[in-house]
PDB file of C-alpha atoms in Angstrom:
ATOM      1  CA  MET S  16     163.880  83.835  58.774  1.00 41.00           C
ATOM      2  CA  GLN S  17     160.137  84.561  58.604  1.00 43.00           C
ATOM      3  CA  ASP S  18     160.362  84.628  54.807  1.00 48.00           C
ATOM      4  CA  LEU S  19     161.655  81.009  54.912  1.00 45.00           C
ATOM      5  CA  VAL S  20     158.803  79.690  57.210  1.00 44.00           C
ATOM      6  CA  GLY S  21     155.961  81.805  55.462  1.00 45.00           C
ATOM      7  CA  PRO S  22     153.611  84.703  56.517  1.00 49.00           C
ATOM      8  CA  ALA S  23     153.138  84.989  60.154  1.00 52.00           C
ATOM      9  CA  PRO S  24     150.025  83.754  61.878  1.00 57.00           C
ATOM     10  CA  GLN S  25     148.863  87.218  62.390  1.00 68.00           C
ATOM     11  CA  ALA S  26     149.168  88.215  58.796  1.00 65.00           C
ATOM     12  CA  LEU S  27     147.231  85.027  57.687  1.00 65.00           C
ATOM     13  CA  GLU S  28     144.451  85.870  60.123  1.00 83.00           C
ATOM     14  CA  TRP S  29     143.961  89.105  58.873  1.00 85.00           C
ATOM     15  CA  GLY S  30     143.935  87.976  55.109  1.00 86.00           C
ATOM     16  CA  THR S  31     141.205  85.330  56.292  1.00 90.00           C
ATOM     17  CA  PHE S  32     139.126  88.290  57.786  1.00 93.00           C
ATOM     18  CA  ALA S  33     139.693  90.428  54.475  1.00 94.00           C
ATOM     19  CA  LEU S  34     138.795  87.608  52.500  1.00 95.00           C
ATOM     20  CA  ALA S  35     135.665  86.822  54.414  1.00 95.00           C
ATOM     21  CA  ALA S  36     134.665  90.682  54.320  1.00 96.00           C
ATOM     22  CA  ALA S  37     134.983  90.826  50.709  1.00 97.00           C
ATOM     23  CA  GLY S  38     133.170  87.630  49.891  1.00 97.00           C
ATOM     24  CA  GLY S  39     130.589  88.622  52.307  1.00 97.00           C
ATOM     25  CA  TYR S  40     129.971  91.911  50.725  1.00 98.00           C
ATOM     26  CA  LEU S  41     129.922  90.469  47.076  1.00 97.00           C
ATOM     27  CA  LEU S  42     127.517  87.685  48.048  1.00 97.00           C
ATOM     28  CA  GLY S  43     125.253  90.191  49.936  1.00 97.00           C
ATOM     29  CA  SER S  44     125.192  92.412  47.267  1.00 97.00           C
ATOM     30  CA  ILE S  45     123.318  90.325  44.554  1.00 97.00           C
ATOM     31  CA  PRO S  46     119.824  92.275  44.166  1.00 97.00           C
ATOM     32  CA  PHE S  47     117.865  89.106  43.911  1.00 97.00           C
ATOM     33  CA  GLY S  48     114.579  91.353  43.889  1.00 96.00           C
ATOM     34  CA  VAL S  49     115.726  93.292  40.892  1.00 96.00           C
ATOM     35  CA  ILE S  50     117.075  90.238  38.917  1.00 96.00           C
ATOM     36  CA  LEU S  51     113.833  88.313  39.431  1.00 96.00           C
ATOM     37  CA  THR S  52     111.416  90.931  38.825  1.00 95.00           C
ATOM     38  CA  ARG S  53     113.521  91.946  35.538  1.00 95.00           C
ATOM     39  CA  VAL S  54     113.694  88.532  34.314  1.00 95.00           C
ATOM     40  CA  VAL S  55     110.317  87.278  34.974  1.00 95.00           C
ATOM     41  CA  THR S  56     108.333  90.387  34.397  1.00 93.00           C
ATOM     42  CA  GLY S  57     110.393  92.668  32.553  1.00 93.00           C
ATOM     43  CA  GLN S  58     109.869  95.371  35.212  1.00 93.00           C
ATOM     44  CA  ASP S  59     112.288  97.192  37.391  1.00 94.00           C
ATOM     45  CA  VAL S  60     111.222  96.797  41.060  1.00 94.00           C
ATOM     46  CA  ARG S  61     112.914 100.262  41.786  1.00 93.00           C
ATOM     47  CA  GLY S  62     110.405 102.042  39.843  1.00 92.00           C
ATOM     48  CA  ILE S  63     107.362 100.391  41.692  1.00 89.00           C
ATOM     49  CA  GLY S  64     105.888 101.388  45.157  1.00 84.00           C
ATOM     50  CA  SER S  65     108.501 102.554  47.519  1.00 83.00           C
ATOM     51  CA  GLY S  66     111.323 101.798  45.150  1.00 88.00           C
ATOM     52  CA  ASN S  67     112.942  99.155  47.599  1.00 91.00           C
ATOM     53  CA  ILE S  68     114.627  95.999  46.177  1.00 94.00           C
ATOM     54  CA  GLY S  69     113.189  93.748  48.989  1.00 93.00           C
ATOM     55  CA  ALA S  70     110.489  91.264  48.971  1.00 92.00           C
ATOM     56  CA  THR S  71     107.862  93.877  50.521  1.00 88.00           C
ATOM     57  CA  ASN S  72     108.094  95.879  47.535  1.00 90.00           C
ATOM     58  CA  VAL S  73     108.542  92.859  44.964  1.00 93.00           C
ATOM     59  CA  LEU S  74     105.052  91.857  46.436  1.00 90.00           C
ATOM     60  CA  ARG S  75     103.557  95.072  44.727  1.00 88.00           C
ATOM     61  CA  THR S  76     104.350  93.765  41.475  1.00 88.00           C
ATOM     62  CA  GLY S  77     101.679  91.109  42.175  1.00 88.00           C
ATOM     63  CA  ARG S  78     103.735  88.341  42.020  1.00 92.00           C
ATOM     64  CA  LYS S  79     103.515  86.435  45.437  1.00 94.00           C
ATOM     65  CA  ASP S  80     105.922  83.658  44.090  1.00 96.00           C
ATOM     66  CA  LEU S  81     108.631  86.357  43.229  1.00 95.00           C
ATOM     67  CA  ALA S  82     108.188  87.893  46.723  1.00 95.00           C
ATOM     68  CA  ILE S  83     108.694  84.713  48.591  1.00 96.00           C
ATOM     69  CA  ALA S  84     111.854  83.760  46.407  1.00 97.00           C
ATOM     70  CA  THR S  85     113.049  87.250  47.042  1.00 97.00           C
ATOM     71  CA  LEU S  86     112.667  86.819  50.648  1.00 96.00           C
ATOM     72  CA  LEU S  87     114.249  83.356  50.808  1.00 97.00           C
ATOM     73  CA  LEU S  88     117.057  84.489  48.606  1.00 98.00           C
ATOM     74  CA  ASP S  89     117.798  87.513  50.769  1.00 98.00           C
ATOM     75  CA  ALA S  90     117.720  85.732  53.963  1.00 97.00           C
ATOM     76  CA  GLY S  91     119.937  82.888  52.412  1.00 98.00           C
ATOM     77  CA  LYS S  92     122.783  85.031  50.894  1.00 98.00           C
ATOM     78  CA  GLY S  93     123.363  86.336  54.380  1.00 97.00           C
ATOM     79  CA  ALA S  94     123.206  83.043  56.028  1.00 97.00           C
ATOM     80  CA  ALA S  95     125.484  81.726  53.162  1.00 98.00           C
ATOM     81  CA  ALA S  96     127.797  84.039  53.893  1.00 97.00           C
ATOM     82  CA  LEU S  97     128.366  83.544  57.438  1.00 97.00           C
ATOM     83  CA  LEU S  98     128.446  79.696  57.430  1.00 97.00           C
ATOM     84  CA  ILE S  99     130.963  79.474  54.421  1.00 96.00           C
ATOM     85  CA  ALA S 100     133.261  81.768  56.244  1.00 96.00           C
ATOM     86  CA  ARG S 101     132.637  80.122  59.584  1.00 94.00           C
ATOM     87  CA  GLN S 102     133.455  76.799  57.874  1.00 94.00           C
ATOM     88  CA  LEU S 103     136.485  77.831  55.915  1.00 91.00           C
ATOM     89  CA  SER S 104     138.187  79.657  58.802  1.00 86.00           C
ATOM     90  CA  GLY S 105     136.793  77.325  61.756  1.00 76.00           C
ATOM     91  CA  GLY S 106     135.935  80.386  63.783  1.00 85.00           C
ATOM     92  CA  GLU S 107     132.965  82.323  64.736  1.00 90.00           C
ATOM     93  CA  LEU S 108     134.780  85.988  64.196  1.00 93.00           C
ATOM     94  CA  ALA S 109     135.336  85.254  60.342  1.00 94.00           C
ATOM     95  CA  GLY S 110     131.683  84.060  59.922  1.00 95.00           C
ATOM     96  CA  ALA S 111     130.337  87.055  61.755  1.00 95.00           C
ATOM     97  CA  ILE S 112     132.596  89.602  59.545  1.00 96.00           C
ATOM     98  CA  ALA S 113     131.404  87.730  56.326  1.00 97.00           C
ATOM     99  CA  GLY S 114     127.748  87.973  57.522  1.00 97.00           C
ATOM    100  CA  GLY S 115     128.191  91.904  58.624  1.00 97.00           C
ATOM    101  CA  ALA S 116     129.718  92.496  55.059  1.00 98.00           C
ATOM    102  CA  ALA S 117     126.806  90.656  53.406  1.00 98.00           C
ATOM    103  CA  PHE S 118     124.403  92.678  55.385  1.00 98.00           C
ATOM    104  CA  LEU S 119     126.220  95.896  54.029  1.00 98.00           C
ATOM    105  CA  GLY S 120     126.304  94.610  50.674  1.00 98.00           C
ATOM    106  CA  HIS S 121     122.367  94.130  50.757  1.00 97.00           C
ATOM    107  CA  LEU S 122     121.950  97.727  52.065  1.00 97.00           C
ATOM    108  CA  LEU S 123     124.756  99.186  49.613  1.00 97.00           C
ATOM    109  CA  PRO S 124     125.223  97.263  46.702  1.00 97.00           C
ATOM    110  CA  VAL S 125     127.897  98.424  44.226  1.00 95.00           C
ATOM    111  CA  TRP S 126     125.809  97.157  41.328  1.00 94.00           C
ATOM    112  CA  LEU S 127     123.168  99.244  42.026  1.00 95.00           C
ATOM    113  CA  GLY S 128     124.933 102.733  43.066  1.00 94.00           C
ATOM    114  CA  PHE S 129     125.024 101.686  46.689  1.00 95.00           C
ATOM    115  CA  ARG S 130     121.429 102.103  46.925  1.00 93.00           C
ATOM    116  CA  GLY S 131     119.961  98.743  48.444  1.00 95.00           C
ATOM    117  CA  GLY S 132     117.119  97.426  50.689  1.00 95.00           C
ATOM    118  CA  LYS S 133     116.595  97.747  54.376  1.00 95.00           C
ATOM    119  CA  GLY S 134     117.896  94.467  55.335  1.00 96.00           C
ATOM    120  CA  VAL S 135     115.194  92.837  57.138  1.00 97.00           C
ATOM    121  CA  ALA S 136     115.256  89.471  55.494  1.00 97.00           C
ATOM    122  CA  THR S 137     118.966  89.286  55.425  1.00 98.00           C
ATOM    123  CA  PHE S 138     119.067  89.988  59.198  1.00 98.00           C
ATOM    124  CA  PHE S 139     116.775  87.198  60.074  1.00 98.00           C
ATOM    125  CA  GLY S 140     119.031  84.824  57.733  1.00 98.00           C
ATOM    126  CA  LEU S 141     122.090  85.853  59.472  1.00 97.00           C
ATOM    127  CA  LEU S 142     120.719  85.331  62.965  1.00 96.00           C
ATOM    128  CA  LEU S 143     119.305  81.931  62.120  1.00 96.00           C
ATOM    129  CA  ALA S 144     122.924  80.937  60.841  1.00 96.00           C
ATOM    130  CA  ALA S 145     124.802  82.506  63.508  1.00 93.00           C
ATOM    131  CA  ALA S 146     122.616  80.883  66.267  1.00 90.00           C
ATOM    132  CA  TRP S 147     119.226  79.478  65.382  1.00 91.00           C
ATOM    133  CA  PRO S 148     117.778  80.058  68.857  1.00 88.00           C
ATOM    134  CA  LEU S 149     118.567  83.660  68.581  1.00 91.00           C
ATOM    135  CA  GLY S 150     116.853  83.597  65.016  1.00 94.00           C
ATOM    136  CA  LEU S 151     113.859  82.210  66.197  1.00 95.00           C
ATOM    137  CA  LEU S 152     113.494  84.410  69.182  1.00 94.00           C
ATOM    138  CA  ALA S 153     113.606  87.415  67.154  1.00 96.00           C
ATOM    139  CA  GLY S 154     111.256  85.825  64.400  1.00 97.00           C
ATOM    140  CA  ALA S 155     108.820  85.357  67.020  1.00 97.00           C
ATOM    141  CA  THR S 156     109.161  89.067  68.337  1.00 97.00           C
ATOM    142  CA  TRP S 157     108.539  90.253  64.534  1.00 97.00           C
ATOM    143  CA  LEU S 158     105.492  88.024  64.628  1.00 97.00           C
ATOM    144  CA  ILE S 159     104.036  89.116  67.910  1.00 98.00           C
ATOM    145  CA  VAL S 160     104.451  92.926  67.130  1.00 97.00           C
ATOM    146  CA  ALA S 161     103.148  92.454  63.579  1.00 96.00           C
ATOM    147  CA  ALA S 162     100.147  90.529  64.942  1.00 96.00           C
ATOM    148  CA  LEU S 163      99.268  93.255  67.858  1.00 97.00           C
ATOM    149  CA  PHE S 164     100.067  96.349  65.733  1.00 96.00           C
ATOM    150  CA  ARG S 165      99.792  95.286  62.074  1.00 94.00           C
ATOM    151  CA  ILE S 166     102.861  97.404  61.127  1.00 95.00           C
ATOM    152  CA  SER S 167     105.618  95.441  59.168  1.00 92.00           C
ATOM    153  CA  SER S 168     108.373  98.139  60.086  1.00 95.00           C
ATOM    154  CA  LEU S 169     107.450  98.365  63.909  1.00 97.00           C
ATOM    155  CA  ALA S 170     107.822  94.535  63.998  1.00 97.00           C
ATOM    156  CA  ALA S 171     111.141  94.859  62.418  1.00 97.00           C
ATOM    157  CA  LEU S 172     112.407  97.595  64.480  1.00 98.00           C
ATOM    158  CA  ALA S 173     111.379  95.735  67.608  1.00 98.00           C
ATOM    159  CA  ALA S 174     112.939  92.442  66.570  1.00 98.00           C
ATOM    160  CA  SER S 175     116.345  94.080  65.734  1.00 97.00           C
ATOM    161  CA  VAL S 176     116.257  95.774  69.287  1.00 97.00           C
ATOM    162  CA  ALA S 177     115.500  92.594  70.893  1.00 95.00           C
ATOM    163  CA  ALA S 178     118.167  90.368  69.105  1.00 95.00           C
ATOM    164  CA  PRO S 179     121.237  91.719  70.875  1.00 92.00           C
ATOM    165  CA  LEU S 180     119.305  91.439  74.289  1.00 90.00           C
ATOM    166  CA  TYR S 181     118.313  87.751  73.261  1.00 89.00           C
ATOM    167  CA  ALA S 182     122.071  87.123  72.491  1.00 86.00           C
ATOM    168  CA  LEU S 183     122.788  87.922  75.891  1.00 82.00           C
ATOM    169  CA  LEU S 184     120.516  85.354  77.462  1.00 74.00           C
ATOM    170  CA  PRO S 185     122.081  82.127  78.596  1.00 57.00           C
ATOM    171  CA  LEU S 186     121.482  79.362  75.966  1.00 52.00           C
ATOM    172  CA  ALA S 187     123.482  76.764  77.714  1.00 45.00           C
ATOM    173  CA  ALA S 188     120.320  74.680  78.062  1.00 45.00           C
ATOM    174  CA  LEU S 189     120.383  73.967  74.339  1.00 50.00           C
ATOM    175  CA  ASP S 190     124.277  73.865  74.226  1.00 50.00           C
ATOM    176  CA  LEU S 191     124.455  76.671  72.048  1.00 51.00           C
ATOM    177  CA  PRO S 192     125.674  79.725  73.673  1.00 49.00           C
ATOM    178  CA  ALA S 193     125.888  83.069  71.558  1.00 55.00           C
ATOM    179  CA  PRO S 194     129.644  84.022  71.604  1.00 74.00           C
ATOM    180  CA  ALA S 195     130.670  87.782  71.528  1.00 86.00           C
ATOM    181  CA  PRO S 196     130.885  87.641  67.444  1.00 91.00           C
ATOM    182  CA  VAL S 197     127.375  86.943  67.399  1.00 91.00           C
ATOM    183  CA  LEU S 198     126.476  89.351  69.940  1.00 91.00           C
ATOM    184  CA  LEU S 199     128.374  91.867  67.863  1.00 94.00           C
ATOM    185  CA  LEU S 200     126.888  91.100  64.676  1.00 96.00           C
ATOM    186  CA  ALA S 201     123.360  91.130  66.160  1.00 96.00           C
ATOM    187  CA  ALA S 202     124.256  94.836  67.698  1.00 96.00           C
ATOM    188  CA  PHE S 203     125.703  95.981  64.361  1.00 97.00           C
ATOM    189  CA  THR S 204     122.875  94.878  62.088  1.00 98.00           C
ATOM    190  CA  ALA S 205     120.172  96.150  64.549  1.00 97.00           C
ATOM    191  CA  VAL S 206     122.015  99.735  64.397  1.00 98.00           C
ATOM    192  CA  LEU S 207     121.997  99.714  60.665  1.00 98.00           C
ATOM    193  CA  ILE S 208     118.267  98.531  60.290  1.00 98.00           C
ATOM    194  CA  TRP S 209     117.408 101.624  62.544  1.00 97.00           C
ATOM    195  CA  VAL S 210     119.371 103.787  60.159  1.00 97.00           C
ATOM    196  CA  ARG S 211     117.567 102.414  57.148  1.00 96.00           C
ATOM    197  CA  HIS S 212     114.155 102.680  58.660  1.00 96.00           C
ATOM    198  CA  HIS S 213     114.648 106.547  59.408  1.00 96.00           C
ATOM    199  CA  GLN S 214     111.494 107.339  57.240  1.00 94.00           C
ATOM    200  CA  ASN S 215     109.310 104.672  58.467  1.00 95.00           C
ATOM    201  CA  ILE S 216     110.449 105.856  61.887  1.00 97.00           C
ATOM    202  CA  ALA S 217     109.268 109.530  61.108  1.00 97.00           C
ATOM    203  CA  ARG S 218     105.881 108.232  59.829  1.00 96.00           C
ATOM    204  CA  LEU S 219     105.459 106.098  63.153  1.00 96.00           C
ATOM    205  CA  LEU S 220     105.745 108.896  65.220  1.00 96.00           C
ATOM    206  CA  LYS S 221     103.322 110.926  62.779  1.00 96.00           C
ATOM    207  CA  GLY S 222     100.771 107.944  62.885  1.00 94.00           C
ATOM    208  CA  THR S 223     100.934 107.617  59.146  1.00 94.00           C
ATOM    209  CA  GLU S 224     102.803 104.280  58.718  1.00 93.00           C
ATOM    210  CA  PRO S 225     100.950 102.084  56.757  1.00 88.00           C
ATOM    211  CA  ARG S 226      99.573  98.888  58.200  1.00 90.00           C
ATOM    212  CA  ILE S 227      99.603  95.333  56.943  1.00 79.00           C
ATOM    213  CA  GLY S 228      97.163  94.767  54.471  1.00 69.00           C
ATOM    214  CA  ALA S 229      96.201  98.219  53.946  1.00 63.00           C
ATOM    215  CA  GLY S 230      95.417  99.531  50.428  1.00 49.00           C
ATOM    216  CA  LYS S 231      97.943 101.826  48.960  1.00 47.00           C
ATOM    217  CA  ALA S 232      96.915 104.857  46.745  1.00 40.00           C
TER     218      ALA S 232
END
């Protein structure tokens, strides 16, 4: 009888989640930093500075315009994955799954042998799309810590830790309460940011992490 009426609702739901994850990963794995620097300058950003594919390392090519474009595109791909899945499915969970998968795609892009960026720009894009007050609070945290200590990695680590805590705050006054999938997304991405920043954390503990604006050898 089930074959006559179509797939069970649960099967459709799991299929939706699988599509959200696959689509989110593919969108998040687009290495905009690599593509832009290769097309515009002919350089491979992975052979410059830290070898990272994010906006900070793209800036080391001397092209601020490419760094800004990389920042916006890396943030935008996470936001787009979440918003598209949320719109098509009508649910927060599918959006969070797509967003989390996009974040993994940026960190572990199949096109680059699973060697991607650290995910900070994609993290903020996800938060702004998931619940914009949460994204603004996390962004403000980054700005405050960066202004006080002049260390970008420390600001990113602080913002990632603060984001799940902010998601627990009552946002009913703005009529935008953070549902459980958004909280889980914030926690999931925060853990991965700390994992990806393990070298930065080691330098922070040694007091050798470079400050914003400091010259590099």
